Each structure stands twice: as C-alpha cells, then as structure tokens.
Tab-separated table of C-alpha atoms in Angstrom:
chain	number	residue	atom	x	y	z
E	1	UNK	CA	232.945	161.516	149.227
E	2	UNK	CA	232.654	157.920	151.021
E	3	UNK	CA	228.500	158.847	151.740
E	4	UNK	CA	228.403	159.801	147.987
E	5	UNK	CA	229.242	156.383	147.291
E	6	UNK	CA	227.191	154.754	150.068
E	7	UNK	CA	224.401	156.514	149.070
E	8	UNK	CA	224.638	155.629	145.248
E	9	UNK	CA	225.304	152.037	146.496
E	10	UNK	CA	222.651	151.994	147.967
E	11	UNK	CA	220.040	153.194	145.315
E	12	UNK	CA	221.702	150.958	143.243
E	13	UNK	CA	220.635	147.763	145.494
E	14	UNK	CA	217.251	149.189	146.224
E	15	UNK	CA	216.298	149.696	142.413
E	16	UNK	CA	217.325	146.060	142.089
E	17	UNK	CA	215.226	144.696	144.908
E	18	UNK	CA	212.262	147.087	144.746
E	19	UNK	CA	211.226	145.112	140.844
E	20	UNK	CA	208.398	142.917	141.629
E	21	UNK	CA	208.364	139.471	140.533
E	22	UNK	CA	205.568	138.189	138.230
E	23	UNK	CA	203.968	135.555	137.275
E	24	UNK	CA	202.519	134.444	133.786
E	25	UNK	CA	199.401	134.317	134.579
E	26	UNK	CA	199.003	137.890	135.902
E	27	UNK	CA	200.283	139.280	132.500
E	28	UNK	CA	197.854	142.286	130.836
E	29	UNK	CA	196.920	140.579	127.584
E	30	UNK	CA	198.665	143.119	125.413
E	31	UNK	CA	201.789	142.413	127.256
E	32	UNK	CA	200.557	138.414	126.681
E	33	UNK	CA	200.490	138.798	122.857
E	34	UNK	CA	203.822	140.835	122.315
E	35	UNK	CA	205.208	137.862	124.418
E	36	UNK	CA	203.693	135.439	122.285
E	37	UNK	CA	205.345	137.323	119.427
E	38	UNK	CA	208.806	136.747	120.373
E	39	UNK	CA	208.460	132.928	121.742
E	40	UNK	CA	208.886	131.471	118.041
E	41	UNK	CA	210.807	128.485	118.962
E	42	UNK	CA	208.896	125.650	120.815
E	43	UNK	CA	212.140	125.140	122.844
E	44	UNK	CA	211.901	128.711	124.668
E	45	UNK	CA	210.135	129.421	127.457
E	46	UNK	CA	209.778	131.812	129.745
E	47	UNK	CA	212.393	132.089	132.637
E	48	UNK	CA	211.621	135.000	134.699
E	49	UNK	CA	209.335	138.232	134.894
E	50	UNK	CA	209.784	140.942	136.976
E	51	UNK	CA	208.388	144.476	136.753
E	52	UNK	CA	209.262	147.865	137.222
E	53	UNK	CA	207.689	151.602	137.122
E	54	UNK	CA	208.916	153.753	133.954
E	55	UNK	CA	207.413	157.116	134.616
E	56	UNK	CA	203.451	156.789	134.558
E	57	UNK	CA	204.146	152.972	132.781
E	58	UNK	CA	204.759	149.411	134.163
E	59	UNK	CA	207.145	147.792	132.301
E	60	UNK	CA	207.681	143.960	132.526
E	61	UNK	CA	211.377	142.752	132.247
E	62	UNK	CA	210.773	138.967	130.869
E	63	UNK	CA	214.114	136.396	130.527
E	64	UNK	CA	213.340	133.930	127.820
E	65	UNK	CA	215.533	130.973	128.404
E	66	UNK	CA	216.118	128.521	125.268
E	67	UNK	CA	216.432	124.713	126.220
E	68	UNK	CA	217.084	125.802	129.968
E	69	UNK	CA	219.694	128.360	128.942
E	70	UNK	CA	218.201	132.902	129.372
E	71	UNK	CA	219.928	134.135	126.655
E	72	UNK	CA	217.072	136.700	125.828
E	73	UNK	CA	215.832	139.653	127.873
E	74	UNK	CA	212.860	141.761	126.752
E	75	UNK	CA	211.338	144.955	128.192
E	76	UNK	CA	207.588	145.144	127.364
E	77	UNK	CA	205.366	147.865	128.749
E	78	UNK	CA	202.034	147.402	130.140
E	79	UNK	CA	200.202	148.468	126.205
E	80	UNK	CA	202.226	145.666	124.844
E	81	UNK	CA	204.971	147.425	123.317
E	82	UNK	CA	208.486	146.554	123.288
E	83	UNK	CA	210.867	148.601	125.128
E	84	UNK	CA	214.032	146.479	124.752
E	85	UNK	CA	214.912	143.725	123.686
E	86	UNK	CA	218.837	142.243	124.108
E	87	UNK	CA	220.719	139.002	123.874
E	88	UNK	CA	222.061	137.770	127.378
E	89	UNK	CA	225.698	137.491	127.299
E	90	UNK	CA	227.340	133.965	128.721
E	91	UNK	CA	226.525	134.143	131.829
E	92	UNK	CA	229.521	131.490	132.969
E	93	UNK	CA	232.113	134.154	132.084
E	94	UNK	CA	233.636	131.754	129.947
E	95	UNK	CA	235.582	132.579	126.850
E	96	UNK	CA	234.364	130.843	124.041
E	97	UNK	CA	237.098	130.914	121.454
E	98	UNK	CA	235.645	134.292	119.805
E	99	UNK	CA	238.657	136.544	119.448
E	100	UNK	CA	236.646	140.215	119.047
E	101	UNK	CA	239.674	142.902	119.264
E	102	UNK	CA	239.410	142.667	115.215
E	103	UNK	CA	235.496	144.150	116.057
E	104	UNK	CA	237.219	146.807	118.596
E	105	UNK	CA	237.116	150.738	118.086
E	106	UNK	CA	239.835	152.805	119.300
E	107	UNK	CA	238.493	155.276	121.691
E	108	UNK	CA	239.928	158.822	120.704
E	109	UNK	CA	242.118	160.386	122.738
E	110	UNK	CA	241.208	163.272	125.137
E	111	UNK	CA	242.395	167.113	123.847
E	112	UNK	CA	244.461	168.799	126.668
C-alpha cells in the first residue's frame, strides 16, 4: 500500500514538472488570437505560460494576472481553441468576509 502511494506521488510531481514553460513570443498564432480574445482589460497581462501534451494536442496553460494579481487561468490548445477557462481562487488563503455555507449542498447520505 505505502509504494501505491509513492508511486502516485510521484506521477503526481512529475506531471507537474514535466509542463514546459513558454514564452509569448513562441505562441502559434491561433493560440495568439484566442489570447488576444480574452485580454480585454488594458490592466491584464500575461503572467505565465506553460504547456502540456493532451493526447495528439499541445495545450498551453496561460495565467492572466490583473494589475499584478493571476486571478485567471486559461487552457488553449495549439488550433486556438479554448479548453478551460477558470477564475484563480485567493491565492493568500485569506478569508475575505464571504460567508458561502448559505451556497452549500448537502451531500446525500450513503445507502447501507
């Protein structure tokens, strides 16, 4: 059981250290224009770009920071179409006054 988790540890790490990073300049123009697509604000640039294999596809994983804060990550494959696209959560951890158990579901209970 202990080399189970060791070895799912470990492919866990890897995945995370195998994605390339990128620069901006060596984005495929459909990938450029998408991009271009979602910057709307003059304020956001472009934090980070890494990439990563998705069956026969390269997909870029771009962090769009707004006025030196990520708080968007989008997944764009190498034709220019978006994958994904999610709001970064506070990174700081802290709690910012939003009370959300209101927004909570109850998870059902299991059937013995």
């Amino acid at each position: 059981m202990r080399w189970l988790c060791l070895v799912c540890a470990t492919v866990l790490v890897s995945v995370r250290l195998l994605a390339d990073p990128t620069s901006l300049d060596s984005l495929p123009a459909p990938v450029e224009t998408t991009l271009k697509t979602l910057l709307k604000d003059p304020k956001e640039t472009v934090a980070g770009v890494e990439t990563y294999q998705w069956g026969p596809a390269v997909v870029y994983k771009i962090t769009i920071a707004l006025e030196g804060h990520p708080y968007l990550e989008a997944h764009i494959g190498d034709t220019g179409r978006l994958v994904r696209c999610d709001p970064i959560e506070n990174a700081t951890g802290e709690d910012q006054g939003r009370d959300d158990d209101d927004q909570a579901s109850p998870s059902p209970s299991p059937r013995i």
